[in-house]
XYZ file of C-alpha atoms in Angstrom:
249
model
C 34.315 20.274 26.318
C 34.205 16.481 26.403
C 35.662 16.514 29.934
C 32.991 19.005 30.995
C 30.213 16.970 29.392
C 31.329 13.805 31.182
C 31.598 15.656 34.445
C 28.096 17.068 34.157
C 26.597 13.708 33.180
C 28.287 12.093 36.197
C 26.377 14.364 38.548
C 23.150 14.707 36.566
C 21.917 11.224 37.470
C 22.271 11.505 41.263
C 20.901 15.063 41.294
C 17.961 14.044 39.135
C 17.168 11.095 41.411
C 17.311 13.417 44.426
C 14.951 15.970 42.889
C 12.700 13.398 41.172
C 13.011 10.086 43.048
C 11.904 7.017 41.038
C 8.356 5.900 41.732
C 6.150 3.006 40.624
C 4.329 3.662 37.369
C 1.201 2.242 38.980
C 0.809 3.273 42.608
C 3.479 5.956 42.872
C 5.370 4.142 45.609
C 9.117 4.592 45.970
C 11.403 2.406 43.850
C 15.125 1.841 43.567
C 15.060 2.605 39.842
C 12.678 3.811 37.170
C 10.889 3.224 34.864
C 9.355 0.218 36.611
C 6.432 -1.002 38.682
C 6.404 -2.379 42.204
C 5.777 -6.112 42.881
C 2.162 -5.531 43.905
C 1.358 -3.575 40.743
C 3.253 -6.083 38.613
C 0.890 -8.828 39.770
C -2.084 -6.853 38.466
C -0.693 -6.751 34.910
C -1.804 -9.378 32.407
C 0.897 -9.654 29.770
C -0.086 -11.297 26.486
C 2.036 -14.366 25.864
C 1.620 -17.278 23.505
C -0.712 -18.979 22.794
C -2.612 -16.255 20.973
C -4.313 -15.672 17.633
C -1.606 -15.245 15.015
C -3.544 -12.438 13.326
C -5.244 -10.481 16.117
C -2.889 -11.283 18.995
C -5.922 -12.294 21.043
C -4.793 -14.487 23.967
C -6.092 -18.041 24.208
C -6.679 -19.796 27.526
C -4.945 -22.925 26.213
C -2.758 -23.901 23.257
C -4.793 -24.723 20.153
C -1.799 -25.426 17.933
C 0.590 -23.439 15.767
C -0.998 -20.882 13.488
C -4.462 -21.193 15.020
C -6.746 -18.215 14.437
C -9.412 -16.799 16.694
C -13.081 -16.902 15.736
C -12.926 -13.098 15.400
C -10.109 -13.256 12.836
C -11.909 -15.932 10.801
C -15.328 -14.268 10.845
C -14.069 -10.737 10.139
C -10.495 -10.765 8.766
C -8.749 -7.422 9.338
C -7.174 -5.388 6.562
C -3.845 -5.353 8.431
C -1.650 -8.451 8.460
C -0.936 -8.970 12.182
C -1.544 -7.246 15.477
C 0.593 -7.572 18.581
C -0.139 -6.104 22.021
C 1.876 -6.117 25.222
C -0.995 -6.312 27.709
C -4.682 -6.937 28.157
C -6.459 -3.607 28.532
C -7.577 -3.746 32.165
C -6.671 -2.501 35.659
C -3.194 -0.941 35.733
C -2.645 -1.204 31.969
C -5.794 0.858 31.390
C -4.732 3.405 34.021
C -1.305 3.762 32.399
C -2.913 4.481 29.033
C -5.221 7.074 30.589
C -2.332 8.671 32.499
C -0.246 8.998 29.350
C -3.140 10.266 27.247
C -4.881 12.640 29.625
C -2.455 13.406 32.477
C 0.725 14.209 30.513
C 2.572 11.216 32.010
C 5.206 11.128 29.274
C 7.561 9.550 31.811
C 5.636 6.299 31.241
C 6.668 6.112 27.575
C 10.027 4.303 28.041
C 8.441 1.535 30.123
C 5.392 1.139 27.895
C 7.509 1.140 24.727
C 9.880 -1.470 26.198
C 6.966 -3.814 26.849
C 5.643 -3.159 23.332
C 9.023 -3.996 21.816
C 9.059 -7.301 23.684
C 5.554 -8.173 22.513
C 6.183 -7.063 18.944
C 9.465 -8.803 18.164
C 8.074 -10.513 15.046
C 6.389 -7.498 13.506
C 9.278 -5.201 14.394
C 11.750 -7.559 12.698
C 9.706 -7.481 9.490
C 8.973 -3.750 9.249
C 10.677 -1.026 7.224
C 8.927 1.999 8.666
C 7.179 2.985 11.915
C 4.073 5.194 11.627
C 1.895 6.384 14.528
C -1.876 6.737 14.399
C -2.264 10.541 14.145
C -4.474 12.928 16.097
C -6.436 15.664 14.390
C -4.698 19.030 14.734
C -7.408 20.407 17.038
C -7.148 17.485 19.427
C -3.364 17.625 19.267
C -3.527 21.278 20.282
C -5.700 20.518 23.302
C -3.646 17.498 24.429
C -0.270 19.033 23.526
C 1.166 15.716 22.334
C 0.116 12.526 20.555
C 0.575 9.559 22.891
C 0.739 7.110 19.969
C 3.472 9.168 18.317
C 5.538 9.180 21.505
C 5.264 5.396 21.831
C 6.091 4.940 18.141
C 9.072 7.296 18.408
C 10.467 5.348 21.368
C 10.051 2.004 19.593
C 11.630 3.289 16.371
C 14.562 4.880 18.180
C 15.328 1.803 20.273
C 15.061 -0.515 17.249
C 16.867 1.906 14.896
C 13.977 1.950 12.464
C 12.814 4.681 10.122
C 10.115 6.812 11.728
C 7.541 8.788 9.739
C 5.292 10.771 12.110
C 3.964 13.174 9.471
C 3.082 10.989 6.490
C -0.279 9.789 7.818
C -2.782 12.539 8.657
C -6.248 12.635 10.155
C -8.176 14.677 7.583
C -11.173 15.466 9.819
C -11.897 15.711 13.507
C -13.769 12.615 14.651
C -15.829 12.049 17.765
C -14.162 10.267 20.649
C -14.557 6.516 20.199
C -15.296 6.083 23.921
C -18.871 4.928 24.404
C -19.496 4.105 20.745
C -20.512 0.653 19.547
C -18.504 -1.279 16.921
C -20.578 -0.067 13.948
C -20.554 3.519 15.237
C -16.775 3.376 15.669
C -16.260 2.175 12.104
C -18.524 4.886 10.703
C -16.874 7.528 12.892
C -13.415 6.940 11.385
C -14.444 5.945 7.870
C -12.222 7.906 5.470
C -10.712 9.899 8.337
C -7.074 9.199 7.388
C -4.933 9.875 4.364
C -1.265 9.921 3.438
C -0.215 13.492 2.744
C 0.298 14.435 -0.877
C 3.981 14.250 -1.681
C 4.697 11.747 1.089
C 3.415 8.646 -0.675
C 7.001 7.666 -1.417
C 7.636 7.196 2.304
C 5.264 4.221 2.432
C 5.098 2.939 -1.158
C 6.328 -0.647 -1.338
C 7.334 -0.693 2.327
C 6.246 -2.858 5.242
C 4.737 -0.444 7.735
C 4.401 -0.900 11.471
C 1.389 1.135 12.609
C 1.547 2.069 16.306
C -1.343 2.995 18.611
C -1.925 2.895 22.358
C -5.046 0.685 22.577
C -6.901 -1.771 20.353
C -10.613 -2.222 21.057
C -12.819 -2.897 18.027
C -10.002 -2.168 15.594
C -11.941 0.528 13.739
C -9.213 3.165 14.023
C -6.262 1.024 12.942
C -8.344 -0.512 10.135
C -9.140 2.954 8.750
C -5.502 3.996 9.082
C -4.338 0.773 7.427
C -6.603 1.374 4.435
C -5.092 4.826 3.980
C -1.568 3.416 4.074
C -2.460 0.699 1.576
C -4.078 3.216 -0.772
C -0.736 5.016 -0.745
C 1.033 1.811 -1.767
C 2.211 0.213 1.484
C 3.180 -3.394 0.785
C 1.944 -4.632 4.165
C 0.783 -3.151 7.450
C 1.245 -4.711 10.879
C -0.075 -3.126 14.076
C 1.613 -2.774 17.461
C -0.258 -1.461 20.506
C 0.404 -1.193 24.210
C -2.829 -2.950 25.216
C -5.802 -4.648 23.642
C -9.186 -5.690 24.980
C -9.748 -9.349 25.691
C -12.377 -11.412 23.891
C -15.900 -10.268 24.739
C -14.701 -7.043 26.407
C -15.371 -4.638 23.554
């Protein structure tokens, strides 16, 4: 059986590449290997590198010194400890999020999760448990999968971390956050999340890494963080694929 398995795996790669040739995650152009993006699409991506706000991961245009916080983090401190994002939410990064969320492009998950792991080295190193931001059951039924859960699963698997996709639930169906202002977003998700009864032990006393696809105003991850803390989480950090830049909310 082992000989047969090795033989099949030897041919599966070439056959798969013949039937489904690797293409750029951005423009769909041919590539030598996947998952990846072509040089032209790569230049359109704005990766978030230091210097950035130590709390909100908001990129600075110049270095303001170690531990410097953004005006946003000082004026309105979040309930989570730290947020890290791989990219600024614009151009190709925004299209990748939309493709994963609305066009069933699950093939983008390995690439997106790899970039998230790179951006989130600190928070990943400190976490005990990975938890995705959940969808309500009705929305999950219409979309067929939760994009945040797929990203969280890929991060947890690659980092060999505990993964708890069912402990945090969305107790009511909320309106889409698209088009809502900051106050409307906060009200929309207020009290929307809870840790399922009987699963509190999964988060109690643990450092949780909460995973979502995009950070805009922070209303969703703040509401989810409060639910995790009510269940006894010691600390909550947030890891997302992309976040809006300052003034772009």
